[in-house]
């Protein structure tokens, strides 16, 4: 039997901590993030490329985004630029996950608008802690 959960404004469950959008081209990474964040009480949406991620962000208005940098169609920097241009998405905090081992990649991501940078492979508990910190009211 399916039990309907109470819904809060925005259309997601009242008991969900936050709506999180994961944009990553690797299905296994999306699955790992989904499992760890749902376990922490978040609602998780996902997209396999940057263009789909932007469309989902515009439609669903997540409270936070987890973003890969290296993806087909549109990379993470393109996503950050597009999100920053639109007033509906400009204030959404973004956590970048990247396997890029280039010096100062974290600085470049921050300059493009990312609030946090975690290297792959990442610790799912560390990711959940970063999200919890960013979701705290300021």
PDB file of N, CA, C and O in Angstrom, residues 3-79:
ATOM      1  N   UNK A   3       1.505   5.023   0.812  1.00  0.00           N
ATOM      2  CA  UNK A   3       0.994   6.063   1.688  1.00  0.00           C
ATOM      3  C   UNK A   3       1.473   7.406   1.168  1.00  0.00           C
ATOM      4  O   UNK A   3       2.664   7.606   0.955  1.00  0.00           O
ATOM      5  N   UNK A   4       0.548   8.329   0.943  1.00  0.00           N
ATOM      6  CA  UNK A   4       0.922   9.667   0.485  1.00  0.00           C
ATOM      7  C   UNK A   4       1.503  10.452   1.635  1.00  0.00           C
ATOM      8  O   UNK A   4       0.945  10.480   2.722  1.00  0.00           O
ATOM      9  N   UNK A   5       2.636  11.076   1.402  1.00  0.00           N
ATOM     10  CA  UNK A   5       3.262  11.910   2.417  1.00  0.00           C
ATOM     11  C   UNK A   5       2.688  13.305   2.318  1.00  0.00           C
ATOM     12  O   UNK A   5       2.397  13.777   1.225  1.00  0.00           O
ATOM     13  N   UNK A   6       2.528  13.996   3.443  1.00  0.00           N
ATOM     14  CA  UNK A   6       2.052  15.375   3.368  1.00  0.00           C
ATOM     15  C   UNK A   6       3.005  16.212   2.524  1.00  0.00           C
ATOM     16  O   UNK A   6       4.205  16.028   2.568  1.00  0.00           O
ATOM     17  N   UNK A   7       2.438  17.138   1.755  1.00  0.00           N
ATOM     18  CA  UNK A   7       3.246  17.929   0.839  1.00  0.00           C
ATOM     19  C   UNK A   7       3.304  19.372   1.321  1.00  0.00           C
ATOM     20  O   UNK A   7       2.325  19.937   1.764  1.00  0.00           O
ATOM     21  N   UNK A   8       4.513  19.966   1.242  1.00  0.00           N
ATOM     22  CA  UNK A   8       4.663  21.370   1.593  1.00  0.00           C
ATOM     23  C   UNK A   8       4.713  22.198   0.321  1.00  0.00           C
ATOM     24  O   UNK A   8       4.800  21.656  -0.776  1.00  0.00           O
ATOM     25  N   UNK A   9       4.683  23.502   0.479  1.00  0.00           N
ATOM     26  CA  UNK A   9       4.742  24.394  -0.679  1.00  0.00           C
ATOM     27  C   UNK A   9       5.953  24.031  -1.531  1.00  0.00           C
ATOM     28  O   UNK A   9       7.022  23.752  -1.020  1.00  0.00           O
ATOM     29  N   UNK A  10       5.775  24.015  -2.820  1.00  0.00           N
ATOM     30  CA  UNK A  10       6.851  23.620  -3.718  1.00  0.00           C
ATOM     31  C   UNK A  10       6.647  22.199  -4.195  1.00  0.00           C
ATOM     32  O   UNK A  10       7.319  21.734  -5.091  1.00  0.00           O
ATOM     33  N   UNK A  11       5.720  21.456  -3.565  1.00  0.00           N
ATOM     34  CA  UNK A  11       5.352  20.139  -4.047  1.00  0.00           C
ATOM     35  C   UNK A  11       6.184  18.978  -3.552  1.00  0.00           C
ATOM     36  O   UNK A  11       6.073  17.881  -4.051  1.00  0.00           O
ATOM     37  N   UNK A  12       7.034  19.169  -2.564  1.00  0.00           N
ATOM     38  CA  UNK A  12       7.786  18.023  -2.092  1.00  0.00           C
ATOM     39  C   UNK A  12       7.396  17.697  -0.659  1.00  0.00           C
ATOM     40  O   UNK A  12       6.771  18.491   0.021  1.00  0.00           O
ATOM     41  N   UNK A  13       7.721  16.473  -0.200  1.00  0.00           N
ATOM     42  CA  UNK A  13       7.218  16.010   1.096  1.00  0.00           C
ATOM     43  C   UNK A  13       7.592  16.933   2.243  1.00  0.00           C
ATOM     44  O   UNK A  13       8.702  17.440   2.315  1.00  0.00           O
ATOM     45  N   UNK A  14       6.634  17.119   3.149  1.00  0.00           N
ATOM     46  CA  UNK A  14       6.825  17.978   4.313  1.00  0.00           C
ATOM     47  C   UNK A  14       7.989  17.539   5.177  1.00  0.00           C
ATOM     48  O   UNK A  14       8.661  18.365   5.774  1.00  0.00           O
ATOM     49  N   UNK A  15       8.216  16.237   5.247  1.00  0.00           N
ATOM     50  CA  UNK A  15       9.286  15.760   6.122  1.00  0.00           C
ATOM     51  C   UNK A  15      10.639  15.661   5.418  1.00  0.00           C
ATOM     52  O   UNK A  15      11.624  15.262   6.017  1.00  0.00           O
ATOM     53  N   UNK A  16      10.712  16.043   4.136  1.00  0.00           N
ATOM     54  CA  UNK A  16      12.004  16.071   3.456  1.00  0.00           C
ATOM     55  C   UNK A  16      12.775  17.287   3.954  1.00  0.00           C
ATOM     56  O   UNK A  16      12.220  18.367   4.106  1.00  0.00           O
ATOM     57  N   UNK A  17      14.059  17.109   4.208  1.00  0.00           N
ATOM     58  CA  UNK A  17      14.866  18.220   4.678  1.00  0.00           C
ATOM     59  C   UNK A  17      15.045  19.265   3.587  1.00  0.00           C
ATOM     60  O   UNK A  17      14.942  20.444   3.840  1.00  0.00           O
ATOM     61  N   UNK A  18      15.321  18.816   2.373  1.00  0.00           N
ATOM     62  CA  UNK A  18      15.518  19.743   1.258  1.00  0.00           C
ATOM     63  C   UNK A  18      15.372  18.990  -0.055  1.00  0.00           C
ATOM     64  O   UNK A  18      15.554  17.778  -0.121  1.00  0.00           O
ATOM     65  N   UNK A  19      15.076  19.749  -1.092  1.00  0.00           N
ATOM     66  CA  UNK A  19      15.057  19.193  -2.441  1.00  0.00           C
ATOM     67  C   UNK A  19      16.446  19.449  -3.017  1.00  0.00           C
ATOM     68  O   UNK A  19      16.888  20.593  -3.114  1.00  0.00           O
ATOM     69  N   UNK A  20      17.130  18.368  -3.395  1.00  0.00           N
ATOM     70  CA  UNK A  20      18.499  18.439  -3.902  1.00  0.00           C
ATOM     71  C   UNK A  20      18.499  17.961  -5.348  1.00  0.00           C
ATOM     72  O   UNK A  20      17.965  16.904  -5.662  1.00  0.00           O
ATOM     73  N   UNK A  21      19.117  18.739  -6.220  1.00  0.00           N
ATOM     74  CA  UNK A  21      19.283  18.348  -7.611  1.00  0.00           C
ATOM     75  C   UNK A  21      20.725  17.903  -7.819  1.00  0.00           C
ATOM     76  O   UNK A  21      21.655  18.646  -7.511  1.00  0.00           O
ATOM     77  N   UNK A  22      20.892  16.678  -8.328  1.00  0.00           N
ATOM     78  CA  UNK A  22      22.213  16.134  -8.630  1.00  0.00           C
ATOM     79  C   UNK A  22      22.367  16.122 -10.145  1.00  0.00           C
ATOM     80  O   UNK A  22      21.546  15.536 -10.851  1.00  0.00           O
ATOM     81  N   UNK A  23      23.416  16.791 -10.643  1.00  0.00           N
ATOM     82  CA  UNK A  23      23.686  16.833 -12.081  1.00  0.00           C
ATOM     83  C   UNK A  23      25.046  16.185 -12.301  1.00  0.00           C
ATOM     84  O   UNK A  23      26.083  16.750 -11.953  1.00  0.00           O
ATOM     85  N   UNK A  24      25.025  14.970 -12.840  1.00  0.00           N
ATOM     86  CA  UNK A  24      26.252  14.200 -13.049  1.00  0.00           C
ATOM     87  C   UNK A  24      25.985  13.188 -14.148  1.00  0.00           C
ATOM     88  O   UNK A  24      24.919  12.572 -14.174  1.00  0.00           O
ATOM     89  N   UNK A  25      26.938  13.005 -15.053  1.00  0.00           N
ATOM     90  CA  UNK A  25      26.747  12.077 -16.164  1.00  0.00           C
ATOM     91  C   UNK A  25      26.996  10.623 -15.785  1.00  0.00           C
ATOM     92  O   UNK A  25      26.670   9.725 -16.553  1.00  0.00           O
ATOM     93  N   UNK A  26      27.524  10.357 -14.610  1.00  0.00           N
ATOM     94  CA  UNK A  26      27.823   8.983 -14.198  1.00  0.00           C
ATOM     95  C   UNK A  26      26.667   8.410 -13.375  1.00  0.00           C
ATOM     96  O   UNK A  26      26.410   8.864 -12.254  1.00  0.00           O
ATOM     97  N   UNK A  27      25.953   7.404 -13.921  1.00  0.00           N
ATOM     98  CA  UNK A  27      24.805   6.828 -13.209  1.00  0.00           C
ATOM     99  C   UNK A  27      25.157   6.305 -11.816  1.00  0.00           C
ATOM    100  O   UNK A  27      24.377   6.472 -10.880  1.00  0.00           O
ATOM    101  N   UNK A  28      26.330   5.684 -11.673  1.00  0.00           N
ATOM    102  CA  UNK A  28      26.714   5.141 -10.366  1.00  0.00           C
ATOM    103  C   UNK A  28      26.917   6.252  -9.337  1.00  0.00           C
ATOM    104  O   UNK A  28      26.583   6.090  -8.162  1.00  0.00           O
ATOM    105  N   UNK A  29      27.460   7.369  -9.772  1.00  0.00           N
ATOM    106  CA  UNK A  29      27.665   8.506  -8.866  1.00  0.00           C
ATOM    107  C   UNK A  29      26.311   9.083  -8.463  1.00  0.00           C
ATOM    108  O   UNK A  29      26.070   9.360  -7.284  1.00  0.00           O
ATOM    109  N   UNK A  30      25.417   9.243  -9.431  1.00  0.00           N
ATOM    110  CA  UNK A  30      24.073   9.751  -9.105  1.00  0.00           C
ATOM    111  C   UNK A  30      23.381   8.829  -8.118  1.00  0.00           C
ATOM    112  O   UNK A  30      22.746   9.281  -7.170  1.00  0.00           O
ATOM    113  N   UNK A  31      23.500   7.518  -8.334  1.00  0.00           N
ATOM    114  CA  UNK A  31      22.874   6.548  -7.438  1.00  0.00           C
ATOM    115  C   UNK A  31      23.451   6.665  -6.024  1.00  0.00           C
ATOM    116  O   UNK A  31      22.703   6.681  -5.042  1.00  0.00           O
ATOM    117  N   UNK A  32      24.777   6.724  -5.913  1.00  0.00           N
ATOM    118  CA  UNK A  32      25.426   6.828  -4.597  1.00  0.00           C
ATOM    119  C   UNK A  32      24.970   8.096  -3.869  1.00  0.00           C
ATOM    120  O   UNK A  32      24.632   8.061  -2.684  1.00  0.00           O
ATOM    121  N   UNK A  33      24.947   9.206  -4.581  1.00  0.00           N
ATOM    122  CA  UNK A  33      24.513  10.460  -3.962  1.00  0.00           C
ATOM    123  C   UNK A  33      23.047  10.358  -3.552  1.00  0.00           C
ATOM    124  O   UNK A  33      22.673  10.742  -2.440  1.00  0.00           O
ATOM    125  N   UNK A  34      22.209   9.831  -4.439  1.00  0.00           N
ATOM    126  CA  UNK A  34      20.787   9.675  -4.126  1.00  0.00           C
ATOM    127  C   UNK A  34      20.592   8.850  -2.859  1.00  0.00           C
ATOM    128  O   UNK A  34      19.865   9.257  -1.945  1.00  0.00           O
ATOM    129  N   UNK A  35      21.239   7.704  -2.793  1.00  0.00           N
ATOM    130  CA  UNK A  35      21.058   6.826  -1.631  1.00  0.00           C
ATOM    131  C   UNK A  35      21.498   7.514  -0.342  1.00  0.00           C
ATOM    132  O   UNK A  35      20.808   7.453   0.675  1.00  0.00           O
ATOM    133  N   UNK A  36      22.652   8.170  -0.361  1.00  0.00           N
ATOM    134  CA  UNK A  36      23.154   8.789   0.870  1.00  0.00           C
ATOM    135  C   UNK A  36      22.300   9.989   1.277  1.00  0.00           C
ATOM    136  O   UNK A  36      22.027  10.188   2.462  1.00  0.00           O
ATOM    137  N   UNK A  37      21.835  10.778   0.321  1.00  0.00           N
ATOM    138  CA  UNK A  37      21.046  11.963   0.666  1.00  0.00           C
ATOM    139  C   UNK A  37      19.610  11.610   1.037  1.00  0.00           C
ATOM    140  O   UNK A  37      19.029  12.236   1.926  1.00  0.00           O
ATOM    141  N   UNK A  38      19.038  10.609   0.384  1.00  0.00           N
ATOM    142  CA  UNK A  38      17.697  10.177   0.792  1.00  0.00           C
ATOM    143  C   UNK A  38      17.737   9.590   2.199  1.00  0.00           C
ATOM    144  O   UNK A  38      16.820   9.814   2.989  1.00  0.00           O
ATOM    145  N   UNK A  39      18.802   8.880   2.510  1.00  0.00           N
ATOM    146  CA  UNK A  39      18.967   8.340   3.861  1.00  0.00           C
ATOM    147  C   UNK A  39      19.030   9.474   4.889  1.00  0.00           C
ATOM    148  O   UNK A  39      18.586   9.330   6.017  1.00  0.00           O
ATOM    149  N   UNK A  40      19.567  10.623   4.478  1.00  0.00           N
ATOM    150  CA  UNK A  40      19.658  11.781   5.361  1.00  0.00           C
ATOM    151  C   UNK A  40      18.353  12.581   5.380  1.00  0.00           C
ATOM    152  O   UNK A  40      18.256  13.583   6.083  1.00  0.00           O
ATOM    153  N   UNK A  41      17.350  12.149   4.600  1.00  0.00           N
ATOM    154  CA  UNK A  41      16.042  12.784   4.643  1.00  0.00           C
ATOM    155  C   UNK A  41      15.742  13.771   3.539  1.00  0.00           C
ATOM    156  O   UNK A  41      14.715  14.440   3.553  1.00  0.00           O
ATOM    157  N   UNK A  42      16.615  13.883   2.543  1.00  0.00           N
ATOM    158  CA  UNK A  42      16.404  14.822   1.450  1.00  0.00           C
ATOM    159  C   UNK A  42      15.597  14.183   0.321  1.00  0.00           C
ATOM    160  O   UNK A  42      15.630  12.968   0.141  1.00  0.00           O
ATOM    161  N   UNK A  43      14.923  15.015  -0.442  1.00  0.00           N
ATOM    162  CA  UNK A  43      14.329  14.573  -1.694  1.00  0.00           C
ATOM    163  C   UNK A  43      15.386  14.819  -2.763  1.00  0.00           C
ATOM    164  O   UNK A  43      15.970  15.908  -2.810  1.00  0.00           O
ATOM    165  N   UNK A  44      15.645  13.834  -3.620  1.00  0.00           N
ATOM    166  CA  UNK A  44      16.718  13.959  -4.610  1.00  0.00           C
ATOM    167  C   UNK A  44      16.150  13.845  -6.017  1.00  0.00           C
ATOM    168  O   UNK A  44      15.428  12.904  -6.341  1.00  0.00           O
ATOM    169  N   UNK A  45      16.499  14.827  -6.827  1.00  0.00           N
ATOM    170  CA  UNK A  45      16.200  14.828  -8.255  1.00  0.00           C
ATOM    171  C   UNK A  45      17.531  14.672  -8.966  1.00  0.00           C
ATOM    172  O   UNK A  45      18.559  15.082  -8.426  1.00  0.00           O
ATOM    173  N   UNK A  46      17.541  14.098 -10.178  1.00  0.00           N
ATOM    174  CA  UNK A  46      18.827  14.016 -10.865  1.00  0.00           C
ATOM    175  C   UNK A  46      18.696  14.213 -12.360  1.00  0.00           C
ATOM    176  O   UNK A  46      17.635  14.031 -12.931  1.00  0.00           O
ATOM    177  N   UNK A  47      19.812  14.631 -12.933  1.00  0.00           N
ATOM    178  CA  UNK A  47      19.917  14.853 -14.380  1.00  0.00           C
ATOM    179  C   UNK A  47      21.280  14.354 -14.827  1.00  0.00           C
ATOM    180  O   UNK A  47      22.268  14.497 -14.110  1.00  0.00           O
ATOM    181  N   UNK A  48      21.315  13.797 -16.050  1.00  0.00           N
ATOM    182  CA  UNK A  48      22.553  13.197 -16.542  1.00  0.00           C
ATOM    183  C   UNK A  48      23.416  14.137 -17.374  1.00  0.00           C
ATOM    184  O   UNK A  48      24.489  13.753 -17.805  1.00  0.00           O
ATOM    185  N   UNK A  49      22.963  15.360 -17.597  1.00  0.00           N
ATOM    186  CA  UNK A  49      23.813  16.326 -18.298  1.00  0.00           C
ATOM    187  C   UNK A  49      23.404  17.738 -17.900  1.00  0.00           C
ATOM    188  O   UNK A  49      22.370  17.946 -17.262  1.00  0.00           O
ATOM    189  N   UNK A  50      24.228  18.696 -18.297  1.00  0.00           N
ATOM    190  CA  UNK A  50      24.019  20.076 -17.887  1.00  0.00           C
ATOM    191  C   UNK A  50      22.732  20.699 -18.389  1.00  0.00           C
ATOM    192  O   UNK A  50      22.044  21.404 -17.637  1.00  0.00           O
ATOM    193  N   UNK A  51      22.378  20.457 -19.634  1.00  0.00           N
ATOM    194  CA  UNK A  51      21.151  21.055 -20.174  1.00  0.00           C
ATOM    195  C   UNK A  51      19.917  20.542 -19.450  1.00  0.00           C
ATOM    196  O   UNK A  51      19.022  21.318 -19.096  1.00  0.00           O
ATOM    197  N   UNK A  52      19.876  19.240 -19.223  1.00  0.00           N
ATOM    198  CA  UNK A  52      18.738  18.675 -18.483  1.00  0.00           C
ATOM    199  C   UNK A  52      18.726  19.181 -17.048  1.00  0.00           C
ATOM    200  O   UNK A  52      17.675  19.425 -16.476  1.00  0.00           O
ATOM    201  N   UNK A  53      19.903  19.335 -16.486  1.00  0.00           N
ATOM    202  CA  UNK A  53      20.001  19.845 -15.122  1.00  0.00           C
ATOM    203  C   UNK A  53      19.460  21.257 -14.996  1.00  0.00           C
ATOM    204  O   UNK A  53      18.726  21.573 -14.053  1.00  0.00           O
ATOM    205  N   UNK A  54      19.795  22.120 -15.947  1.00  0.00           N
ATOM    206  CA  UNK A  54      19.288  23.496 -15.923  1.00  0.00           C
ATOM    207  C   UNK A  54      17.771  23.503 -16.054  1.00  0.00           C
ATOM    208  O   UNK A  54      17.071  24.206 -15.316  1.00  0.00           O
ATOM    209  N   UNK A  55      17.239  22.705 -16.984  1.00  0.00           N
ATOM    210  CA  UNK A  55      15.787  22.644 -17.175  1.00  0.00           C
ATOM    211  C   UNK A  55      15.094  22.181 -15.895  1.00  0.00           C
ATOM    212  O   UNK A  55      14.070  22.736 -15.491  1.00  0.00           O
ATOM    213  N   UNK A  56      15.669  21.183 -15.232  1.00  0.00           N
ATOM    214  CA  UNK A  56      15.087  20.672 -13.991  1.00  0.00           C
ATOM    215  C   UNK A  56      15.186  21.711 -12.877  1.00  0.00           C
ATOM    216  O   UNK A  56      14.256  21.875 -12.083  1.00  0.00           O
ATOM    217  N   UNK A  57      16.288  22.429 -12.831  1.00  0.00           N
ATOM    218  CA  UNK A  57      16.444  23.476 -11.813  1.00  0.00           C
ATOM    219  C   UNK A  57      15.395  24.564 -12.000  1.00  0.00           C
ATOM    220  O   UNK A  57      14.821  25.054 -11.018  1.00  0.00           O
ATOM    221  N   UNK A  58      15.124  24.941 -13.236  1.00  0.00           N
ATOM    222  CA  UNK A  58      14.125  25.974 -13.514  1.00  0.00           C
ATOM    223  C   UNK A  58      12.721  25.501 -13.133  1.00  0.00           C
ATOM    224  O   UNK A  58      11.930  26.260 -12.593  1.00  0.00           O
ATOM    225  N   UNK A  59      12.446  24.246 -13.414  1.00  0.00           N
ATOM    226  CA  UNK A  59      11.102  23.704 -13.178  1.00  0.00           C
ATOM    227  C   UNK A  59      10.868  23.353 -11.714  1.00  0.00           C
ATOM    228  O   UNK A  59       9.820  23.655 -11.152  1.00  0.00           O
ATOM    229  N   UNK A  60      11.841  22.714 -11.079  1.00  0.00           N
ATOM    230  CA  UNK A  60      11.646  22.164  -9.734  1.00  0.00           C
ATOM    231  C   UNK A  60      12.155  23.052  -8.606  1.00  0.00           C
ATOM    232  O   UNK A  60      11.851  22.799  -7.448  1.00  0.00           O
ATOM    233  N   UNK A  61      12.991  24.026  -8.914  1.00  0.00           N
ATOM    234  CA  UNK A  61      13.541  24.953  -7.923  1.00  0.00           C
ATOM    235  C   UNK A  61      14.127  24.251  -6.689  1.00  0.00           C
ATOM    236  O   UNK A  61      13.625  24.401  -5.582  1.00  0.00           O
ATOM    237  N   UNK A  62      15.191  23.495  -6.870  1.00  0.00           N
ATOM    238  CA  UNK A  62      15.801  22.816  -5.724  1.00  0.00           C
ATOM    239  C   UNK A  62      16.384  23.830  -4.748  1.00  0.00           C
ATOM    240  O   UNK A  62      16.646  24.976  -5.102  1.00  0.00           O
ATOM    241  N   UNK A  63      16.583  23.380  -3.524  1.00  0.00           N
ATOM    242  CA  UNK A  63      17.185  24.255  -2.520  1.00  0.00           C
ATOM    243  C   UNK A  63      18.707  24.221  -2.583  1.00  0.00           C
ATOM    244  O   UNK A  63      19.377  25.111  -2.056  1.00  0.00           O
ATOM    245  N   UNK A  64      19.235  23.181  -3.236  1.00  0.00           N
ATOM    246  CA  UNK A  64      20.687  23.045  -3.378  1.00  0.00           C
ATOM    247  C   UNK A  64      20.968  22.144  -4.575  1.00  0.00           C
ATOM    248  O   UNK A  64      20.152  21.289  -4.923  1.00  0.00           O
ATOM    249  N   UNK A  65      22.132  22.337  -5.202  1.00  0.00           N
ATOM    250  CA  UNK A  65      22.516  21.550  -6.376  1.00  0.00           C
ATOM    251  C   UNK A  65      23.890  20.938  -6.145  1.00  0.00           C
ATOM    252  O   UNK A  65      24.794  21.609  -5.647  1.00  0.00           O
ATOM    253  N   UNK A  66      24.024  19.659  -6.508  1.00  0.00           N
ATOM    254  CA  UNK A  66      25.316  18.973  -6.508  1.00  0.00           C
ATOM    255  C   UNK A  66      25.673  18.783  -7.979  1.00  0.00           C
ATOM    256  O   UNK A  66      24.900  18.209  -8.748  1.00  0.00           O
ATOM    257  N   UNK A  67      26.840  19.289  -8.383  1.00  0.00           N
ATOM    258  CA  UNK A  67      27.171  19.408  -9.799  1.00  0.00           C
ATOM    259  C   UNK A  67      28.542  18.836 -10.132  1.00  0.00           C
ATOM    260  O   UNK A  67      29.531  19.193  -9.506  1.00  0.00           O
ATOM    261  N   UNK A  68      28.577  18.001 -11.157  1.00  0.00           N
ATOM    262  CA  UNK A  68      29.833  17.512 -11.717  1.00  0.00           C
ATOM    263  C   UNK A  68      30.349  18.564 -12.705  1.00  0.00           C
ATOM    264  O   UNK A  68      29.565  19.297 -13.300  1.00  0.00           O
ATOM    265  N   UNK A  69      31.659  18.639 -12.882  1.00  0.00           N
ATOM    266  CA  UNK A  69      32.215  19.602 -13.837  1.00  0.00           C
ATOM    267  C   UNK A  69      32.357  19.024 -15.238  1.00  0.00           C
ATOM    268  O   UNK A  69      32.123  19.705 -16.220  1.00  0.00           O
ATOM    269  N   UNK A  70      32.779  17.765 -15.340  1.00  0.00           N
ATOM    270  CA  UNK A  70      33.045  17.171 -16.655  1.00  0.00           C
ATOM    271  C   UNK A  70      31.849  16.330 -17.088  1.00  0.00           C
ATOM    272  O   UNK A  70      31.629  15.235 -16.572  1.00  0.00           O
ATOM    273  N   UNK A  71      31.068  16.884 -18.026  1.00  0.00           N
ATOM    274  CA  UNK A  71      29.868  16.202 -18.524  1.00  0.00           C
ATOM    275  C   UNK A  71      29.715  16.497 -20.004  1.00  0.00           C
ATOM    276  O   UNK A  71      30.188  17.525 -20.490  1.00  0.00           O
ATOM    277  N   UNK A  72      28.996  15.610 -20.711  1.00  0.00           N
ATOM    278  CA  UNK A  72      28.700  15.888 -22.118  1.00  0.00           C
ATOM    279  C   UNK A  72      27.600  16.946 -22.220  1.00  0.00           C
ATOM    280  O   UNK A  72      26.964  17.285 -21.234  1.00  0.00           O
ATOM    281  N   UNK A  73      27.389  17.442 -23.384  1.00  0.00           N
ATOM    282  CA  UNK A  73      26.357  18.411 -23.745  1.00  0.00           C
ATOM    283  C   UNK A  73      26.685  19.800 -23.183  1.00  0.00           C
ATOM    284  O   UNK A  73      26.839  20.739 -23.928  1.00  0.00           O
ATOM    285  N   UNK A  74      26.791  19.930 -21.872  1.00  0.00           N
ATOM    286  CA  UNK A  74      27.175  21.188 -21.237  1.00  0.00           C
ATOM    287  C   UNK A  74      27.926  20.843 -19.963  1.00  0.00           C
ATOM    288  O   UNK A  74      27.421  20.104 -19.125  1.00  0.00           O
ATOM    289  N   UNK A  75      29.134  21.379 -19.811  1.00  0.00           N
ATOM    290  CA  UNK A  75      29.911  21.055 -18.616  1.00  0.00           C
ATOM    291  C   UNK A  75      29.413  21.853 -17.411  1.00  0.00           C
ATOM    292  O   UNK A  75      28.521  22.698 -17.510  1.00  0.00           O
ATOM    293  N   UNK A  76      29.994  21.565 -16.257  1.00  0.00           N
ATOM    294  CA  UNK A  76      29.581  22.209 -15.019  1.00  0.00           C
ATOM    295  C   UNK A  76      29.758  23.717 -15.026  1.00  0.00           C
ATOM    296  O   UNK A  76      28.945  24.443 -14.441  1.00  0.00           O
ATOM    297  N   UNK A  77      30.793  24.216 -15.686  1.00  0.00           N
ATOM    298  CA  UNK A  77      30.986  25.660 -15.753  1.00  0.00           C
ATOM    299  C   UNK A  77      29.873  26.329 -16.567  1.00  0.00           C
ATOM    300  O   UNK A  77      29.403  27.410 -16.222  1.00  0.00           O
ATOM    301  N   UNK A  78      29.450  25.675 -17.633  1.00  0.00           N
ATOM    302  CA  UNK A  78      28.317  26.189 -18.406  1.00  0.00           C
ATOM    303  C   UNK A  78      27.053  26.225 -17.560  1.00  0.00           C
ATOM    304  O   UNK A  78      26.281  27.182 -17.616  1.00  0.00           O
ATOM    305  N   UNK A  79      26.858  25.175 -16.758  1.00  0.00           N
ATOM    306  CA  UNK A  79      25.695  25.127 -15.867  1.00  0.00           C
ATOM    307  C   UNK A  79      25.766  26.267 -14.851  1.00  0.00           C
ATOM    308  O   UNK A  79      24.787  26.992 -14.649  1.00  0.00           O
TER     309      UNK A  79
END
